[in-house]
Short mmCIF file of C-alpha atoms in Angstrom, two decimals:
data_model
loop_
_atom_site.label_atom_id
_atom_site.label_comp_id
_atom_site.label_asym_id
_atom_site.label_seq_id
_atom_site.Cartn_x
_atom_site.Cartn_y
_atom_site.Cartn_z
CA MET K 97 125.67 77.09 81.70
CA VAL K 98 126.47 77.59 85.16
CA GLU K 99 123.09 79.00 85.78
CA GLY K 100 122.06 75.48 84.53
CA ALA K 101 124.32 73.87 86.97
CA GLU K 102 123.33 75.71 89.66
CA LYS K 103 119.91 75.28 88.83
CA LYS K 104 120.39 71.43 89.07
CA GLN K 105 122.39 71.69 92.28
CA LYS K 106 119.31 73.13 93.98
CA LYS K 107 116.89 70.17 92.71
CA ASP K 108 119.81 67.55 93.80
CA LYS K 109 119.52 68.73 97.69
CA ALA K 110 119.08 66.34 100.27
CA LYS K 111 114.80 65.52 100.27
CA LEU K 112 112.77 65.07 103.66
CA PRO K 113 111.85 61.16 103.69
CA LYS K 114 107.89 61.19 103.01
CA HIS K 115 106.35 60.92 106.40
CA LEU K 116 108.43 63.64 107.48
CA GLU K 117 107.98 65.96 104.79
CA LEU K 118 103.91 64.82 105.81
CA ARG K 119 104.32 66.32 109.45
CA ARG K 120 105.85 69.42 108.01
CA ASP K 121 103.78 70.36 105.78
CA TYR K 122 100.11 68.59 106.82
CA VAL K 123 97.77 69.42 110.08
CA THR K 124 96.46 65.70 110.36
CA CYS K 125 92.71 66.57 111.27
CA GLY K 126 92.33 63.31 113.91
CA ASP K 127 88.21 62.30 115.23
CA LYS K 128 88.66 64.75 118.53
CA LEU K 129 92.41 66.95 117.74
CA ASN K 130 94.49 67.83 115.12
CA TYR K 131 97.99 66.43 115.10
CA ASN K 132 101.39 68.19 113.99
CA VAL K 133 99.99 71.38 114.85
CA HIS K 134 103.18 73.42 114.66
CA THR K 135 105.63 74.47 112.21
CA PHE K 136 109.03 73.68 112.32
CA THR K 137 111.13 77.02 112.55
CA ALA K 138 114.51 76.12 113.84
CA ALA K 139 117.39 76.33 110.99
CA ASN K 140 118.70 73.36 112.31
CA VAL K 141 115.65 71.04 112.53
CA PHE K 142 116.68 68.82 110.10
CA GLY K 143 120.11 68.61 110.45
CA ALA K 144 120.37 65.34 111.16
CA MET K 145 118.96 64.34 107.60
CA GLY K 146 121.25 67.10 105.88
CA VAL K 147 118.50 69.07 105.28
CA ASP K 148 118.41 72.80 105.75
CA ASN K 149 115.74 74.58 106.93
CA SER K 150 117.34 78.38 107.25
CA TRP K 151 115.79 81.43 105.88
CA ASP K 152 116.25 81.20 102.36
CA LEU K 153 114.55 84.21 100.62
CA GLU K 154 114.89 83.47 97.12
CA GLN K 155 113.14 80.35 97.99
CA PHE K 156 110.66 82.28 99.35
CA LYS K 157 110.37 84.12 96.57
CA GLU K 158 110.10 81.42 94.20
CA ASP K 159 107.79 79.57 96.54
CA PHE K 160 105.35 82.27 97.64
CA GLN K 161 101.90 83.31 95.35
CA ILE K 162 99.15 85.54 95.85
CA VAL K 163 96.06 84.19 94.35
CA VAL K 164 92.95 86.73 94.70
CA ASN K 165 89.73 85.00 94.52
CA LYS K 166 86.66 87.05 95.10
CA LEU K 167 88.02 91.39 95.28
CA ASP K 168 84.42 93.76 95.36
CA LYS K 169 84.75 97.28 96.85
CA GLU K 170 84.39 95.47 100.50
CA VAL K 171 85.23 91.97 100.42
CA MET K 172 88.49 90.48 99.53
CA GLU K 173 89.17 86.41 99.29
CA PHE K 174 92.90 85.48 98.58
CA ASP K 175 95.05 82.25 98.54
CA MET K 176 98.58 83.27 100.63
CA ILE K 177 100.97 80.47 99.92
CA GLY K 178 104.02 79.64 101.41
CA VAL K 179 104.49 82.17 104.11
CA ASP K 180 104.52 81.00 107.61
CA PRO K 181 101.74 81.71 110.37
CA ALA K 182 104.32 84.13 112.28
CA ILE K 183 103.40 86.28 109.34
CA ALA K 184 99.91 85.90 108.65
CA ASN K 185 98.66 86.58 111.93
CA ALA K 186 100.75 89.33 112.14
CA LEU K 187 99.16 90.77 109.09
CA ARG K 188 95.63 89.86 110.72
CA ARG K 189 96.65 91.50 113.73
CA ILE K 190 97.77 94.92 111.98
CA LEU K 191 94.49 94.57 109.85
CA ILE K 192 92.27 94.79 112.55
CA ALA K 193 94.23 97.22 115.20
CA GLU K 194 96.67 99.10 113.66
CA VAL K 195 95.39 100.31 109.79
CA PRO K 196 94.31 104.09 111.37
CA THR K 197 90.40 105.20 110.03
CA MET K 198 88.48 108.13 111.69
CA ALA K 199 86.13 108.20 113.46
CA ILE K 200 83.25 110.62 115.79
CA GLU K 201 85.07 111.04 118.80
CA HIS K 202 84.05 114.21 120.05
CA VAL K 203 80.11 114.97 120.26
CA PHE K 204 79.23 118.54 121.95
CA VAL K 205 74.67 118.22 122.18
CA ILE K 206 73.38 121.63 122.04
CA ASN K 207 70.04 120.52 122.59
CA ASN K 208 68.89 116.50 122.32
CA THR K 209 65.08 116.16 123.16
CA SER K 210 64.41 112.59 122.31
CA ILE K 211 64.66 109.33 124.11
CA ILE K 212 68.00 108.01 122.73
CA GLN K 213 70.04 109.71 125.61
CA ASP K 214 73.37 111.88 125.25
CA GLU K 215 76.14 109.04 125.56
CA VAL K 216 73.90 106.67 123.98
CA LEU K 217 73.99 108.47 120.68
CA ALA K 218 77.37 109.23 121.43
CA HIS K 219 78.01 106.20 121.41
CA ARG K 220 76.04 105.02 118.23
CA LEU K 221 77.77 108.41 116.52
CA GLY K 222 81.16 107.35 117.03
CA LEU K 223 80.70 103.97 115.56
CA VAL K 224 79.47 105.01 111.85
CA PRO K 225 81.98 104.55 109.48
CA LEU K 226 83.01 107.39 107.87
CA LEU K 227 84.06 108.17 104.39
CA LEU K 228 86.99 110.09 105.03
CA PRO K 229 90.93 109.14 103.63
CA PRO K 230 92.88 108.62 106.54
CA HIS K 231 95.84 109.75 105.04
CA LEU K 232 95.00 113.32 104.76
CA PHE K 233 94.63 114.14 108.49
CA ASP K 234 97.34 113.71 111.18
CA LEU K 235 96.83 112.05 114.61
CA LYS K 236 95.47 114.12 117.65
CA VAL K 237 96.72 113.50 120.89
CA ALA K 238 94.88 114.54 123.62
CA GLU K 239 96.29 117.81 124.69
CA GLU K 240 96.32 119.01 121.20
CA ALA K 241 94.04 121.59 120.02
CA PRO K 242 91.85 120.59 117.38
CA SER K 243 92.56 122.07 114.28
CA GLU K 244 92.15 121.45 110.41
CA LYS K 245 94.89 118.94 110.28
CA ASN K 246 93.96 116.38 112.61
CA THR K 247 89.82 117.20 112.98
CA VAL K 248 86.64 116.68 110.69
CA VAL K 249 83.26 118.56 111.74
CA PHE K 250 79.91 116.82 111.30
CA LYS K 251 76.65 118.68 112.35
CA LEU K 252 73.00 116.68 112.90
CA ASP K 253 70.11 118.84 113.14
CA ILE K 254 66.96 117.23 113.28
CA THR K 255 63.35 118.34 114.71
CA CYS K 256 60.44 116.05 114.20
CA ARG K 257 57.50 117.64 113.21
CA ARG K 258 53.82 115.78 112.42
CA LYS K 259 52.70 117.09 108.74
CA ALA K 260 49.61 118.10 108.11
CA ASP K 261 47.85 114.78 106.61
CA GLY K 262 49.15 113.26 109.93
CA SER K 263 52.22 111.80 109.05
CA MET K 264 55.67 112.10 110.40
CA ASP K 265 58.28 114.07 108.94
CA ASN K 266 61.81 112.85 110.19
CA ASP K 267 61.21 110.30 112.59
CA LYS K 268 63.90 108.17 111.40
CA VAL K 269 67.59 110.03 111.88
CA THR K 270 69.72 108.38 110.08
CA SER K 271 73.61 108.57 109.14
CA GLY K 272 72.70 110.53 106.20
CA MET K 273 71.71 113.32 108.11
CA LEU K 274 74.94 114.20 109.02
CA GLU K 275 76.85 117.37 107.58
CA TRP K 276 80.08 118.33 107.13
CA LEU K 277 81.38 121.64 107.80
CA PRO K 278 83.91 122.76 105.86
CA GLY K 279 84.41 125.23 107.69
CA GLY K 280 85.12 123.88 110.78
CA SER K 281 83.27 124.31 114.44
CA GLU K 282 80.27 126.87 114.11
CA LEU K 283 80.56 127.06 118.23
CA PRO K 284 84.61 128.06 118.57
CA ASP K 285 84.65 129.02 121.73
CA GLU K 286 82.88 126.00 123.01
CA THR K 287 84.57 123.48 120.72
CA ALA K 288 88.07 125.30 120.94
CA CYS K 289 88.18 123.82 117.93
CA ARG K 290 88.91 126.86 115.40
CA PHE K 291 90.27 126.28 111.88
CA ALA K 292 91.91 128.83 109.86
CA ALA K 293 91.23 127.66 107.00
CA GLY K 294 88.63 125.48 105.93
CA GLN K 295 88.98 121.98 104.55
CA ALA K 296 87.08 122.45 101.41
CA HIS K 297 90.34 122.56 99.57
CA LEU K 298 91.05 118.90 100.19
CA PHE K 299 87.79 117.75 98.62
CA ALA K 300 87.36 120.20 95.78
CA ASP K 301 89.22 118.31 93.06
CA PRO K 302 86.91 116.03 90.97
CA GLY K 303 89.56 113.42 91.36
CA ALA K 304 89.98 113.87 95.31
CA GLY K 305 86.95 111.29 96.24
CA PRO K 306 83.87 111.69 97.46
CA LYS K 307 82.65 114.33 100.01
CA PRO K 308 83.00 113.93 104.01
CA ARG K 309 80.16 111.46 104.68
CA ALA K 310 79.07 108.45 106.86
CA VAL K 311 80.04 105.53 104.52
CA HIS K 312 76.16 103.74 104.48
CA ASP K 313 73.56 106.61 104.41
CA ASP K 314 70.86 104.41 106.26
CA ILE K 315 72.27 103.50 109.49
CA LEU K 316 69.19 104.05 111.95
CA LEU K 317 70.81 106.70 114.78
CA ALA K 318 67.85 107.80 116.92
CA LYS K 319 63.71 107.74 116.27
CA LEU K 320 61.97 111.04 117.03
CA ARG K 321 58.36 111.74 117.57
CA PRO K 322 56.92 115.17 116.87
CA GLY K 323 58.15 117.43 118.66
CA GLN K 324 61.50 116.43 119.56
CA THR K 325 64.70 117.36 118.19
CA ILE K 326 68.55 116.54 118.09
CA GLN K 327 70.83 119.70 117.47
CA LEU K 328 74.86 118.75 118.37
CA GLU K 329 78.10 119.22 116.31
CA ALA K 330 80.15 115.64 115.89
CA HIS K 331 84.19 116.24 115.80
CA ALA K 332 85.78 113.14 113.97
CA THR K 333 89.76 112.28 114.83
CA LYS K 334 92.14 109.48 113.63
CA GLY K 335 92.83 106.38 115.53
CA SER K 336 93.72 102.78 115.24
CA GLY K 337 91.66 99.91 116.63
CA LYS K 338 94.25 99.24 119.28
CA GLU K 339 92.22 102.43 120.96
CA HIS K 340 88.58 101.43 120.61
CA ALA K 341 87.08 99.00 117.83
CA LYS K 342 85.09 101.98 116.20
CA TRP K 343 88.60 103.28 114.56
CA SER K 344 88.96 99.11 113.22
CA PRO K 345 89.06 99.43 108.92
CA VAL K 346 87.92 95.81 108.63
CA ALA K 347 84.37 94.37 109.78
CA THR K 348 86.81 91.69 110.24
CA ALA K 349 89.73 89.85 108.73
CA TRP K 350 90.20 86.25 109.35
CA TYR K 351 92.08 83.14 107.42
CA ARG K 352 91.74 79.76 107.60
CA LEU K 353 94.16 76.79 105.99
CA GLN K 354 93.51 74.77 102.85
CA PRO K 355 92.00 71.53 103.81
CA VAL K 356 93.15 68.50 101.40
CA VAL K 357 90.90 64.95 101.75
CA HIS K 358 93.43 62.27 100.54
CA LEU K 359 92.42 58.60 100.09
CA LEU K 360 94.78 55.93 101.74
CA LYS K 361 93.92 52.78 99.97
CA ASP K 362 91.33 51.71 96.93
CA VAL K 363 88.03 51.79 98.08
CA PRO K 364 85.50 50.35 95.73
CA ALA K 365 82.36 52.44 95.17
CA ASP K 366 80.42 49.58 95.75
CA SER K 367 81.75 48.74 99.34
CA ASP K 368 80.22 49.44 102.57
CA VAL K 369 83.18 51.99 103.26
CA GLY K 370 82.71 53.87 99.73
CA ARG K 371 79.31 54.17 99.96
CA GLU K 372 78.48 55.49 103.32
CA LEU K 373 81.08 58.20 102.41
CA MET K 374 79.56 59.15 99.05
CA ALA K 375 76.10 59.48 101.52
CA THR K 376 77.76 62.14 104.18
CA CYS K 377 79.50 63.78 102.04
CA PRO K 378 78.12 64.06 98.44
CA GLY K 379 80.20 65.83 96.07
CA LEU K 380 83.46 65.58 98.30
CA PHE K 381 83.49 61.86 97.60
CA VAL K 382 82.76 60.33 93.56
CA ALA K 383 82.53 57.45 91.83
CA ASP K 384 84.90 57.33 89.29
CA LYS K 385 85.03 55.21 85.69
CA GLY K 386 87.08 52.04 87.34
CA GLY K 387 84.40 52.32 90.03
CA MET K 388 86.69 53.15 92.71
CA THR K 389 85.48 56.24 95.12
CA GLN K 390 87.47 59.23 94.72
CA ALA K 391 88.16 62.58 97.00
CA THR K 392 87.64 65.69 94.86
CA ASN K 393 88.55 68.84 95.48
CA ALA K 394 88.01 69.65 99.80
CA ARG K 395 87.77 73.66 98.69
CA GLY K 396 84.37 73.67 97.62
CA HIS K 397 83.20 70.88 100.02
CA GLU K 398 83.70 72.91 102.96
CA MET K 399 79.63 71.98 104.75
CA VAL K 400 80.54 68.04 104.32
CA LEU K 401 84.48 68.61 106.05
CA GLU K 402 82.97 68.10 109.71
CA LYS K 403 80.83 64.98 108.84
CA LEU K 404 83.85 63.59 107.42
CA ARG K 405 85.58 64.20 110.69
CA ARG K 406 82.72 62.48 112.65
CA LEU K 407 83.26 59.75 110.37
CA LEU K 408 86.61 59.32 111.06
CA GLU K 409 85.91 57.96 114.78
CA GLN K 410 85.39 54.64 113.46
CA GLU K 411 88.32 52.63 112.48
CA ARG K 412 87.39 51.30 108.97
CA PHE K 413 87.09 55.24 107.66
CA SER K 414 90.48 56.62 109.46
CA SER K 415 91.91 53.94 107.84
CA ALA K 416 91.03 54.78 104.10
CA VAL K 417 90.73 58.41 104.15
CA ALA K 418 93.36 61.54 105.25
CA TYR K 419 91.72 64.88 106.33
CA ARG K 420 94.30 67.26 106.46
CA ARG K 421 95.00 70.47 106.13
CA LYS K 422 98.54 72.05 104.40
CA LYS K 423 100.30 74.48 106.84
CA ASP K 424 101.56 77.19 104.90
CA HIS K 425 98.75 78.01 102.81
CA PHE K 426 96.16 80.46 104.10
CA ILE K 427 93.23 81.36 102.83
CA PHE K 428 92.67 85.05 103.74
CA THR K 429 89.24 86.67 103.55
CA ILE K 430 88.89 90.48 104.55
CA GLU K 431 85.92 92.34 105.16
CA SER K 432 86.16 96.27 105.15
CA SER K 433 83.88 98.52 106.64
CA GLY K 434 83.45 100.38 103.38
CA VAL K 435 86.02 103.20 104.04
CA LEU K 436 89.07 101.92 102.60
CA PRO K 437 88.73 99.33 99.43
CA PRO K 438 90.53 95.85 100.88
CA GLN K 439 93.59 95.83 98.38
CA GLU K 440 94.30 99.28 100.19
CA LEU K 441 93.92 97.99 103.70
CA LEU K 442 96.40 94.98 102.72
CA ALA K 443 98.72 96.98 101.66
CA GLN K 444 98.55 99.75 104.27
CA ALA K 445 98.75 96.71 106.78
CA LEU K 446 102.04 95.48 105.03
CA GLU K 447 103.49 98.90 105.27
CA ILE K 448 103.00 98.80 108.50
CA LEU K 449 104.66 95.77 109.70
CA ARG K 450 107.50 96.82 107.12
CA ASP K 451 107.96 99.78 109.25
CA LYS K 452 107.93 98.51 112.81
CA ALA K 453 110.61 96.26 111.83
CA GLN K 454 112.78 99.33 110.35
CA ASN K 455 111.68 101.43 114.01
CA LEU K 456 113.01 98.66 115.56
CA MET K 457 116.59 98.91 113.62
CA GLU K 458 116.90 102.40 114.31
CA LYS K 459 116.39 101.68 117.79
CA LEU K 460 118.83 99.34 118.28
CA MET Y 131 122.64 101.11 123.10
CA ASP Y 132 126.13 101.86 124.40
CA SER Y 133 128.80 99.72 122.02
CA GLU Y 134 129.77 97.46 124.73
CA ALA Y 135 126.33 95.78 125.20
CA THR Y 136 126.35 95.28 121.23
CA ASP Y 137 129.07 92.48 121.74
CA PHE Y 138 127.08 90.35 123.45
CA PHE Y 139 126.30 86.23 121.93
CA ALA Y 140 123.22 85.95 124.36
CA ALA Y 141 121.12 88.55 125.18
CA THR Y 142 117.32 90.18 126.16
CA PHE Y 143 115.70 92.84 124.20
CA SER Y 144 113.02 94.39 125.66
CA ILE Y 145 110.54 96.15 123.67
CA GLU Y 146 108.36 99.11 123.99
CA GLU Y 147 105.27 99.56 122.54
CA GLU Y 148 105.27 95.81 120.74
CA ASP Y 149 103.18 92.94 121.02
CA HIS Y 150 103.01 89.58 119.92
CA THR Y 151 102.62 91.54 116.00
CA LEU Y 152 106.07 92.03 116.10
CA ALA Y 153 107.25 89.84 118.81
CA ASN Y 154 106.17 86.80 117.10
CA SER Y 155 107.27 87.67 113.65
CA LEU Y 156 110.79 88.17 114.89
CA ARG Y 157 111.21 85.27 116.43
CA PHE Y 158 110.34 83.37 113.28
CA PHE Y 159 113.07 84.69 111.60
CA LEU Y 160 115.79 84.36 114.33
CA ASN Y 161 115.13 80.74 114.44
CA LYS Y 162 115.28 80.59 110.89
CA ASN Y 163 119.11 82.12 111.35
CA PRO Y 164 121.75 79.26 111.27
CA HIS Y 165 123.35 81.21 113.97
CA VAL Y 166 120.77 81.29 116.37
CA ALA Y 167 121.38 79.14 119.60
CA PHE Y 168 118.30 79.87 121.03
CA CYS Y 169 115.12 82.70 120.67
CA GLY Y 170 111.63 82.90 122.10
CA TYR Y 171 109.81 85.49 123.18
CA SER Y 172 107.67 86.65 126.56
CA MET Y 173 105.17 88.92 127.66
CA PRO Y 174 105.26 89.94 130.82
CA HIS Y 175 102.02 91.04 131.56
CA PRO Y 176 99.02 91.11 128.88
CA SER Y 177 97.90 94.99 130.09
CA GLU Y 178 101.60 96.18 129.80
CA GLU Y 179 103.06 96.98 126.33
CA LEU Y 180 106.31 95.12 126.76
CA VAL Y 181 107.91 92.15 125.00
CA ASN Y 182 110.99 90.60 126.50
CA LEU Y 183 112.84 88.99 123.09
CA ARG Y 184 115.66 86.48 124.42
CA VAL Y 185 118.49 85.52 121.84
CA GLN Y 186 121.20 83.54 122.33
CA THR Y 187 123.70 82.81 119.23
CA THR Y 188 126.60 80.45 118.55
CA GLY Y 189 129.03 82.26 118.70
CA GLN Y 190 129.36 83.08 115.20
CA ILE Y 191 127.44 86.64 115.05
CA THR Y 192 126.45 88.82 117.67
CA ALA Y 193 122.63 88.94 119.26
CA MET Y 194 122.55 92.52 118.11
CA GLN Y 195 122.96 91.32 114.47
CA ALA Y 196 120.80 88.50 114.40
CA VAL Y 197 117.84 90.95 115.18
CA LYS Y 198 119.08 92.72 113.15
CA ALA Y 199 119.15 90.61 110.10
CA ALA Y 200 115.56 89.01 111.64
CA CYS Y 201 114.30 92.85 110.69
CA GLU Y 202 116.09 92.68 107.92
CA ASP Y 203 114.05 89.63 106.72
CA VAL Y 204 110.97 91.63 107.70
CA LYS Y 205 111.34 94.12 105.94
CA GLN Y 206 112.25 92.66 102.73
CA VAL Y 207 109.47 90.15 102.95
CA CYS Y 208 106.80 93.17 103.19
CA SER Y 209 108.26 94.40 99.94
CA HIS Y 210 107.82 91.36 98.71
CA MET Y 211 104.58 90.39 99.60
CA ARG Y 212 103.40 94.06 98.34
CA SER Y 213 104.75 93.87 94.76
CA SER Y 214 102.94 90.22 94.91
CA LEU Y 215 100.15 91.52 96.18
CA ALA Y 216 99.85 94.52 93.63
CA ALA Y 217 100.36 91.61 90.40
CA ALA Y 218 98.11 89.55 91.49
CA VAL Y 219 94.64 92.41 91.94
CA ALA Y 220 96.02 93.46 88.59
CA GLN Y 221 95.90 90.28 87.38
CA TYR Y 222 92.48 89.78 89.14
CA GLN Y 223 90.62 92.30 87.83
CA GLN Y 224 92.38 91.58 84.02
CA GLU Y 225 90.79 88.42 84.36
CA GLU Y 226 87.41 90.21 85.79
CA GLN Y 227 87.45 92.46 82.93
CA ALA Y 228 87.33 89.53 80.07
CA ARG Y 229 84.71 87.97 81.74
CA GLU Y 230 82.86 91.10 82.30
CA GLN Y 231 83.25 91.34 77.51
CA LYS Y 232 82.93 87.50 76.80
CA LYS Y 233 79.47 87.87 78.83
CA ARG Y 234 78.51 90.85 76.32
#
């Protein structure tokens, strides 16, 4: 009984008048610029109305929602509702720059008689995404010696030959030709990389995951002609996107706000305004049974939303149609480069944000 | 930090090795705190990883307590988002399986 009374109390809390709620919750998209873009974060901003805007964790937990729209090995699209742009942007920045992965950092060239210069080839090798679980390895500082705990060694040994029938063998060097050396470097004196024990045991278990290789086998690294050779050893280390984009685990990650199209007044479907709306934005505006124009879900018709914006330049349309975006509804897309599945990337990003706050709290 | 510095009601925190990622999130939660009168952050120079976070409270809590509460809020929000994410992914995968079975 007491709980019921409490819930009723919450619902009876003072609510904002409609026009202020509109300003707080929606970005109004005008013809030339967008209005009401900022979020109202201060606790006392609506103090004069008697509405409390301070942080309420229980309210957040009630309002917060994640709805996954699409999820496969590389791409995840989901809706995140009830969160502020500060958090959404923090997650986007962490996904791009601070989730660690492994990428080739040092390339020791033994022989390169191709026309691709050493440094260009090394740059291309660095950008190849590697299928290596980053949690198995430690970060390597510059002064530290490479060991099996922080380095993974790959070898590339290709020579192009002309076959008996005139065609060429090995004329394209692709990322699938990178061989993993579980025992470590084959030139320990030159590379200063000595493994105390091999790394084969890390991947020996059938459940441990695939053996280290490039994520995609068909990335073209160099082209050779008969007689040309590339022999090199590549050392991969752990890093984050902050240092170099090759360590970024996402092809990219971005978000946009949920669009909402709303008719402000009744527009008959056979009037000038109605007909032009339906002609310029097919599918977004349809005629309903009563003969009035109706706006359908803006989400499926993004292609015509900019045409609607152009129409809003005229007063007869801007008084009839409102094109808005909901401020706390983010449509997030994460495109992974293949190293980790996107839901795993998001979980790690949340973990990293949590750790940053924890670190700061400890230092205070 | 020495003990006398922790009693102020207005303080500027210079945080090293941080950028807009954490600073903006902290600023958001600090603003939502009803006992904080003013809160803002700035980066003196983009090449240097340094953030100045300014907090002025109404006097009911110290600036230190306000920042600690904001950090705690960030942690709680992250934990809640993680559990929601796990539930949402599990639900999507269940629905995928149901769709696959229907196709067959």
